[in-house]
Amino acid sequence: MAEVRISVRHLVEFVKKSGSIDSRMGEPDRAVLGTKIHKKLQKEAGEGYESEVPLAFECEEKGIQFCIHGRADGIVDGELIDEIKTTHVATIDFEGEGAEVHWAQVILYGYFYAVQEKKESIRLRLTYFHLEEEAISRFERTMTLAEMEQFFKELIEEFAEFAKLMHDFREERRETIKHIDFPYPDYRKGQRELSIAVYRTIAAKEKLFCEAPTGIGKTISTLFPAIKAIGEEKTEKIFYLTAKTATRQVAEDAVQELKRQKMRLKSTTITAKDKICFLTERRCNPEDCEFARGYFDRINLALFDLLKHEDTLSREVIEVYARKHTVCPFELSLDAALFSDLIICDYNYVFDPTVYLRRFFADTNGRYTFLIDEAHNLVDRAKEMYSAALSKRQVLDVLRKVPKQDKKLHRALDQLNKKMLEISKEVTSETGEWVQKEALKSFNEKVYAFQEVAQEWLGKEISTDTHQAVLELFFEARSYGKIAEFYDEHYQTLVEAKKDTQIKQLCLDPSKLLAERMELGTGSILFSATFSPLDYYTKLLGGETDTSRLSFPSPFRMEHLQVLTLSYIDTRFKGRASSYASIAETLFKMVEAKRGNYLFFFPSYAYMDEVYRRFSDAHPDVETRIQEPNMPEEARTEFVEAFQEGHAVAGFAILGGAFSEGVDLKGTRLIGAAIVSVGLAQPNRALDLVKAHFDEREAASGYRYAYQIPGMNKVLQAAGRVIRGEQDRGIVLLIDQRFNEPRYVSEFPRHWQNWKSVSSPKVLDRELARFWNFAYTLGDGFSGEEQAEKND
């Protein structure tokens, strides 16, 4: 017989929760706050009050054995069950006698206790602690055993319908996963070894860092063994984490390949709230959004319908069912994820401390597997997620909008503003900056004080422009306060007082925090095509000295790609202006040597625009495309679609931007790339602090960690756009004298061993001609049109 274990809270919230979504209140971290209040009230209750009493009950319904478990907040003298809740609703505004969902929870505890102790009736109490007033409201009722039994029976019957649907699906899932095979006739070089390593890592509940160059097929090589592990109950759920939308699509496609073998698997793709929202301007409250209004009254029917009829819960599918049942599509995707085997989503849903999926991770660690794709991106993303800043200008703007009649809020804002002014006076006029290693504890206290007062004010005020301004600052302050909890030797405080005063908590090394987040699951596989040097990424992404590491060679023949480093062009900032004309002419030589599609990558828009102008003026007959700042998704799609087989397009793009990663132009859709500069970020105070941090810990490693390796990774990603398949041929120009220096050559991947240094334009002409002539002897990697050109 099937067995379902579920907590009392989750059971009653699933069946009894009602009402609307409303983000205007800005809820705090209830788990942390609630625990503190519970302990306070339990301690004050005195003798005869037994706290945190474990209770469980088993029953059979619709062929399923249920085990419902939980902890009663308090049992008083064996006669009264007490359930404690925290609320921001003031006592004078508290209507009725408590929320139905809260009564459901205490009734179940009362029923379980009455059965256990053979009692015919019992007293039940809801205790509400009102946070702002620090006042207590209590509501009591007495129920007989028969009344509680009837209540429980109706509750479990409703839930059992859903549980049976999911149980029957899981049985079918387990059987179908047994019979799936690797979806392609043969494994590519390294693919089988990677799949085995992933499976063993999941089974052993460990971590694996893996460099798997383009062509190995890392997506299917990680998903296939992870899904097999689900079928064998070695893991419960897979989180496939990505940094970019395009990578999510690749994961979805890989799952569809397996589903062609009639595999049953529930997979949900979580799309960002702003992207999937049906409103022109997102307003998550019942007054402005019909999809938020009454959401919890309709969600169970929507979920039942969705999960009964669909296995692949893509953005498009979620939107169809959300419109059908008039529910928020983003929240629907989150609720559906609870019942899914595979969740495809952005890094932040696991790692970001302010937006991570609390419904999975707040209570306890699960048997989850994290597949972290293109994990080289996680270093910078993690530094951003674990850093925070507050702006004095924003504080002052909100202060001016809040009337003085709102004494508590106005005073909290005024004190926060004055504290920021006081701190800004520590900044010297020469640099406009001030740095210290210790946290600003006195400032943090003002931030926390504002949070508490703003929370109370937001709960009472109706939506106005002032309400929205306070709410936005509240979210910023809450994020700052959350990061302050992490502050340790891996952080520094940076105060910038220029046009505005900004106080920043900068995370210089996220390794400890990432390691803690990965402990929320039981196994993590971090992989990327550009994960070199592997020791660097293992160290910064939460690995240990004994963490498993794998590095695979490229599966493609080395001679299919020619890398040329140009030693005669200097792209360093001081001499950059003198390089525009020579780079434009070099790019034309590349285009002229072989007709086809090319991408040219630059370190900045200003540099790119200067070279583009000279290139297009000198060669107006060459079809070009250029990346614009803040290109919308439609424009980015048009840019990529211009690169078609048989065409000849020269694309100008930003190194590290939208087109240097995640763009898959196979065959002759791209036959070459030129990369201008070694990808170093513009020097800034934050990166200099990272440099100094690692210089202290590892002699002379700071510059490499802060600037060189991240820059080189951008270069490797951009170069990786060229060879995407076994028949592809292509050339990469590295335009910067520094690429010939040993410190950069040492970072070249193994499949660049045949790189050549080019000392003049004449030598470049010769090398380009030599490669393309040689490329024709390597097989049928070109179209019939190109073979005809060869014969001519």
CSV table of C-alpha atoms in Angstrom, one decimal, residues 141-303:
chain,number,residue,atom,x,y,z
A,141,ARG,CA,-13.7,26.6,21.7
A,142,THR,CA,-14.4,23.0,23.0
A,143,MET,CA,-15.0,20.2,20.5
A,144,THR,CA,-16.0,16.6,21.1
A,145,LEU,CA,-14.0,13.7,19.7
A,146,ALA,CA,-16.8,13.0,17.2
A,147,GLU,CA,-16.8,16.5,15.9
A,148,MET,CA,-13.1,16.6,15.4
A,149,GLU,CA,-13.2,13.2,13.8
A,150,GLN,CA,-15.8,14.4,11.3
A,151,PHE,CA,-13.7,17.5,10.6
A,152,PHE,CA,-10.6,15.4,10.0
A,153,LYS,CA,-12.5,12.9,7.8
A,154,GLU,CA,-13.8,15.7,5.4
A,155,LEU,CA,-10.3,17.2,5.3
A,156,ILE,CA,-8.4,14.0,4.5
A,157,GLU,CA,-11.0,12.9,1.9
A,158,GLU,CA,-10.5,16.1,0.0
A,159,PHE,CA,-6.7,15.8,0.1
A,160,ALA,CA,-6.8,12.1,-0.7
A,161,GLU,CA,-8.3,12.8,-4.2
A,162,PHE,CA,-5.2,14.8,-5.0
A,163,ALA,CA,-2.8,12.4,-3.2
A,164,LYS,CA,-4.2,9.5,-5.2
A,165,LEU,CA,-3.7,11.3,-8.5
A,166,MET,CA,0.0,12.0,-7.6
A,167,HIS,CA,0.5,8.4,-6.2
A,168,ASP,CA,-0.8,6.8,-9.3
A,169,PHE,CA,1.4,9.1,-11.4
A,170,ARG,CA,4.5,8.3,-9.4
A,171,GLU,CA,3.9,4.5,-9.7
A,172,GLU,CA,3.7,5.0,-13.5
A,173,ARG,CA,6.8,7.3,-13.4
A,174,ARG,CA,8.8,4.7,-11.6
A,175,GLU,CA,8.0,2.0,-14.0
A,176,THR,CA,8.6,4.1,-17.2
A,177,ILE,CA,11.9,5.4,-15.9
A,178,LYS,CA,13.1,1.9,-15.5
A,179,HIS,CA,12.8,1.3,-19.2
A,180,ILE,CA,14.2,4.5,-20.7
A,181,ASP,CA,17.6,4.3,-22.5
A,182,PHE,CA,20.1,7.0,-23.4
A,183,PRO,CA,18.2,8.8,-26.1
A,184,TYR,CA,20.9,8.7,-28.8
A,185,PRO,CA,22.4,5.6,-30.6
A,186,ASP,CA,25.9,6.3,-29.4
A,187,TYR,CA,27.6,8.1,-26.6
A,188,ARG,CA,29.9,10.9,-27.6
A,189,LYS,CA,33.4,11.0,-26.4
A,190,GLY,CA,33.3,11.6,-22.6
A,191,GLN,CA,29.5,11.5,-22.4
A,192,ARG,CA,29.2,8.0,-20.8
A,193,GLU,CA,31.9,8.8,-18.3
A,194,LEU,CA,30.1,12.1,-17.3
A,195,SER,CA,26.8,10.3,-16.9
A,196,ILE,CA,28.3,7.6,-14.7
A,197,ALA,CA,30.1,10.3,-12.5
A,198,VAL,CA,26.8,12.2,-12.1
A,199,TYR,CA,24.9,9.1,-11.1
A,200,ARG,CA,27.5,8.1,-8.6
A,201,THR,CA,27.6,11.6,-7.1
A,202,ILE,CA,23.9,11.6,-6.6
A,203,ALA,CA,23.9,8.1,-5.0
A,204,ALA,CA,26.8,9.1,-2.7
A,205,LYS,CA,25.1,12.4,-1.8
A,206,GLU,CA,28.2,14.4,-2.7
A,207,LYS,CA,29.4,17.3,-4.9
A,208,LEU,CA,31.0,17.1,-8.4
A,209,PHE,CA,32.7,20.0,-10.3
A,210,CYS,CA,33.0,19.2,-14.0
A,211,GLU,CA,34.4,20.9,-17.0
A,212,ALA,CA,32.6,19.5,-20.1
A,213,PRO,CA,33.5,21.4,-23.3
A,214,THR,CA,31.0,22.1,-26.0
A,215,GLY,CA,30.0,19.0,-27.9
A,216,ILE,CA,30.0,16.5,-25.1
A,217,GLY,CA,26.3,17.0,-24.5
A,218,LYS,CA,26.4,18.0,-20.8
A,219,THR,CA,22.7,18.7,-20.5
A,220,ILE,CA,21.5,15.2,-21.4
A,221,SER,CA,24.5,13.7,-19.7
A,222,THR,CA,23.5,15.2,-16.4
A,223,LEU,CA,19.7,15.0,-16.7
A,224,PHE,CA,19.6,11.3,-17.8
A,225,PRO,CA,21.4,9.8,-14.8
A,226,ALA,CA,19.6,12.2,-12.4
A,227,ILE,CA,16.2,11.1,-13.7
A,228,LYS,CA,17.4,7.4,-13.4
A,229,ALA,CA,18.2,8.2,-9.8
A,230,ILE,CA,14.7,9.5,-9.2
A,231,GLY,CA,13.3,6.2,-10.6
A,232,GLU,CA,15.5,4.3,-8.2
A,233,GLU,CA,14.5,6.6,-5.3
A,234,LYS,CA,18.1,7.8,-4.8
A,235,THR,CA,16.8,11.4,-5.0
A,236,GLU,CA,13.4,12.9,-4.7
A,237,LYS,CA,13.6,16.0,-6.9
A,238,ILE,CA,15.9,17.6,-9.4
A,239,PHE,CA,16.6,21.4,-9.6
A,240,TYR,CA,18.1,22.2,-12.9
A,241,LEU,CA,19.6,25.7,-12.3
A,242,THR,CA,20.6,28.1,-15.0
A,243,ALA,CA,21.7,31.7,-15.5
A,244,LYS,CA,20.1,32.3,-18.9
A,245,THR,CA,16.7,31.6,-20.5
A,246,ALA,CA,18.3,29.9,-23.5
A,247,THR,CA,19.9,27.3,-21.3
A,248,ARG,CA,16.5,26.5,-19.8
A,249,GLN,CA,15.2,25.8,-23.2
A,250,VAL,CA,18.0,23.3,-23.8
A,251,ALA,CA,17.1,21.5,-20.6
A,252,GLU,CA,13.4,21.4,-21.6
A,253,ASP,CA,14.4,19.9,-25.0
A,254,ALA,CA,16.5,17.2,-23.3
A,255,VAL,CA,13.6,16.1,-21.2
A,256,GLN,CA,11.4,15.9,-24.3
A,257,GLU,CA,13.9,13.6,-25.9
A,258,LEU,CA,13.5,11.2,-22.9
A,259,LYS,CA,9.7,11.6,-23.0
A,260,ARG,CA,9.6,10.3,-26.5
A,261,GLN,CA,10.3,6.9,-24.9
A,262,LYS,CA,6.9,7.3,-23.1
A,263,MET,CA,8.6,8.3,-19.9
A,264,ARG,CA,6.3,10.0,-17.3
A,265,LEU,CA,7.9,12.8,-15.4
A,266,LYS,CA,6.5,16.1,-14.1
A,267,SER,CA,8.7,19.0,-15.0
A,268,THR,CA,8.0,22.7,-14.3
A,269,THR,CA,9.9,25.6,-15.7
A,270,ILE,CA,9.7,28.7,-13.5
A,271,THR,CA,9.6,31.9,-15.4
A,272,ALA,CA,10.5,35.2,-13.7
A,273,LYS,CA,7.5,37.0,-12.2
A,274,ASP,CA,7.9,40.2,-14.4
A,275,LYS,CA,8.1,38.1,-17.6
A,276,ILE,CA,5.1,35.9,-17.0
A,277,CYS,CA,2.8,38.4,-15.4
A,278,PHE,CA,-0.4,39.0,-17.5
A,279,LEU,CA,-0.6,42.7,-16.5
A,280,THR,CA,1.1,45.5,-18.3
A,281,GLU,CA,2.4,46.8,-15.0
A,282,ARG,CA,2.8,44.1,-12.3
A,283,ARG,CA,0.7,44.8,-9.2
A,284,CYS,CA,0.4,41.8,-7.0
A,285,ASN,CA,-2.7,42.7,-5.0
A,286,PRO,CA,-6.4,41.9,-5.1
A,287,GLU,CA,-7.4,45.5,-6.0
A,288,ASP,CA,-5.4,45.7,-9.2
A,289,CYS,CA,-5.1,42.1,-10.4
A,290,GLU,CA,-8.0,39.6,-10.9
A,291,PHE,CA,-5.4,36.8,-11.0
A,292,ALA,CA,-4.3,37.7,-7.4
A,293,ARG,CA,-7.9,38.3,-6.2
A,294,GLY,CA,-9.2,35.0,-4.6
A,295,TYR,CA,-6.2,33.1,-5.8
A,296,PHE,CA,-6.2,30.6,-2.8
A,297,ASP,CA,-9.9,29.9,-3.4
A,298,ARG,CA,-9.3,28.6,-6.9
A,299,ILE,CA,-5.7,27.3,-6.8
A,300,ASN,CA,-6.5,23.7,-5.8
A,301,LEU,CA,-8.9,23.2,-8.7
A,302,ALA,CA,-6.4,24.7,-11.1
A,303,LEU,CA,-3.6,22.5,-9.8
